Amino acid sequence: MTFQRHTALDDRATQTDQNTMRILIADDHELLRDTLMLYIGNEPGMVAESVQDLDAAEARMAAGEEYDLVLLDFTMPGMDGLDGLRRIMGMSGDHRVAIISGTAQRDIAEEVLAAGAAGFLPKTLSAKSLVNALRFMALGEQYAPLDFMRASENDQQKHPLAKQLSQREFEVLEGLTQGKSNKEIARDLDIREPTVKLHVKTLYRKIGASNRTQAAMIAKEKGLF
Amino acid sequence: MTFQRHTALDDRATQTDQNTMRILIADDHELLRDTLMLYIGNEPGMVAESVQDLDAAEARMAAGEEYDLVLLDFTMPGMDGLDGLRRIMGMSGDHRVAIISGTAQRDIAEEVLAAGAAGFLPKTLSAKSLVNALRFMALGEQYAPLDFMRASENDQQKHPLAKQLSQREFEVLEGLTQGKSNKEIARDLDIREPTVKLHVKTLYRKIGASNRTQAAMIAKEKGLF
DNA sequence: ACACCACCTATCCGACCGGATAGGAGCTCT
DNA sequence: AGAGCTCCTATCCGGTCGGATAGGTGGTGT
């Protein structure tokens, strides 16, 4: 992997401030902050700063710092879902804000875009694609990776544990992890309670649980939901 | 920041294989893979390769590649909790394997270390600390960030949620997170079942749960245990 | 046509849970 | 000494859970 040419702008040291793109990265994963800043800093015409939570990002912006783009991690202290995004976007000034996330799925991405964010960037994106997306968004466009947005609604067929379960059992298990009663699950899925009980019982067998709390903990630890 | 040297091998042909540390990174976040490889490649005496899931890591190792250290992301296709770690560690050869994670809490870290891993690395670690940890682990030591592991060592003192609970309620809550029945908890703590029920009820009120599964999930998500 | 499977519904029962209520023992602080 | 706290025990009750059993529907593959 070499870095002789990143873009056509590479060797033009005449870069002016107006042409330099300022990016603020807010993410509680210091590892990513450090390495990503290094990567972006290596890109011509790009300068990145980083903070570790939403409050710090807000403080920077409130202090009058101007950024061409602000990247917010979706799961970071202070975010609280989309509230943090809305708070930053509601600040005075004309800010372009994008969400970056390692865990959020398509439904979250859609809500993010609907809320008016400049883009949604999963951490499964390559560094190169990310930089391209940054430039794209700085131009005023809205970005989200197409393959990510095309991902099927129920992409649990990948997970080994979920694979053993039928679709319904999976949905019931999701209810269990939310601490719902059989009655509530039945209402939510629009089926009868006895049916829920059946699914509960059979999924216990399949995943090796002996009660709903164990089932919920197993699902959680295996990384489902 | 320039990249005249990516690795010590780049311009120093005298570097011997014995002195170069080979690292395999398995993580489905390509963004982190790209940027972290760049960062590590910039460190003298370190070479990193990366793959995007557990199967690919397994294939590399099965193909006879030798690594001084293998980093596995905890939430990555094929991992399935600790199973993936055990699978890699059970492979023939003498491999040192560490877990890296952006979401796992202390309980997971302890299980990882108990399983014999070389270390546990949260992504909140700085890049510099990570590199230091890598060198440390390559020496045969076991690593985990102290502040992370102290996160709830004698839990009550630190955690705001646990602080509201009495000692007994806390112990009962621990039983709940293991999916135990009131009767089992009573036996383990050597108290009567009605007493357990009392503690259960009062701790529901304190943490805002309405049943044992919710209580367990709340405790888990808040990072207790 | 048949077996098979996932999914749905139903009933019965013993066990457990969640909530209320009512105490008593030991400790600390004022 | 009494107030206040935590921790312990106990009983009662309605509701829920866990497990077994029995059956019906619709789609798939042989």
CSV table of C-alpha atoms in Angstrom, one decimal, chain B residues 21-27 49 51 53-54 56-58 60-61 65-73 76 79 84-85 88-89 91 94-100 117-119 121 134 137-138:
chain,number,residue,atom,x,y,z
B,21,MET,CA,6.4,-8.2,14.7
B,22,ARG,CA,3.7,-9.6,12.5
B,23,ILE,CA,0.1,-8.8,13.4
B,24,LEU,CA,-3.1,-10.0,11.9
B,25,ILE,CA,-6.2,-7.8,12.4
B,26,ALA,CA,-9.6,-9.3,11.9
B,27,ASP,CA,-12.4,-6.7,12.0
B,49,GLU,CA,-2.2,-7.6,7.8
B,51,VAL,CA,-9.0,-9.6,7.1
B,53,ASP,CA,-14.1,-11.9,9.2
B,54,LEU,CA,-13.2,-14.8,11.4
B,56,ALA,CA,-10.7,-15.3,6.6
B,57,ALA,CA,-8.5,-15.1,9.7
B,58,GLU,CA,-8.8,-18.8,10.2
B,60,ARG,CA,-4.8,-17.3,6.8
B,61,MET,CA,-3.6,-19.1,9.8
B,65,GLU,CA,1.0,-17.9,8.0
B,66,GLU,CA,2.8,-17.1,11.3
B,67,TYR,CA,1.7,-14.1,13.3
B,68,ASP,CA,3.1,-12.8,16.6
B,69,LEU,CA,-0.3,-11.6,17.5
B,70,VAL,CA,-3.9,-12.0,16.2
B,71,LEU,CA,-6.4,-9.3,16.9
B,72,LEU,CA,-10.1,-10.4,16.7
B,73,ASP,CA,-13.0,-8.0,16.8
B,76,MET,CA,-17.7,-9.6,13.7
B,79,MET,CA,-17.3,-14.7,16.1
B,84,GLY,CA,-14.7,-17.6,17.7
B,85,LEU,CA,-12.0,-16.8,20.1
B,88,ILE,CA,-8.8,-19.6,16.9
B,89,MET,CA,-7.0,-20.4,20.1
B,91,MET,CA,-6.0,-24.2,16.3
B,94,ASP,CA,1.2,-21.5,19.3
B,95,HIS,CA,-0.9,-18.4,18.7
B,96,ARG,CA,-1.3,-15.4,20.8
B,97,VAL,CA,-4.8,-14.0,20.3
B,98,ALA,CA,-6.3,-10.8,21.6
B,99,ILE,CA,-9.8,-9.4,21.5
B,100,ILE,CA,-10.6,-5.9,20.4
B,117,ALA,CA,-6.5,-14.6,25.4
B,118,ALA,CA,-3.4,-12.4,25.2
B,119,GLY,CA,-5.5,-9.4,26.0
B,121,LEU,CA,-8.4,-3.9,23.8
B,134,LEU,CA,0.6,-4.9,21.2
B,137,MET,CA,1.4,-8.8,24.5
B,138,ALA,CA,3.9,-9.9,22.0
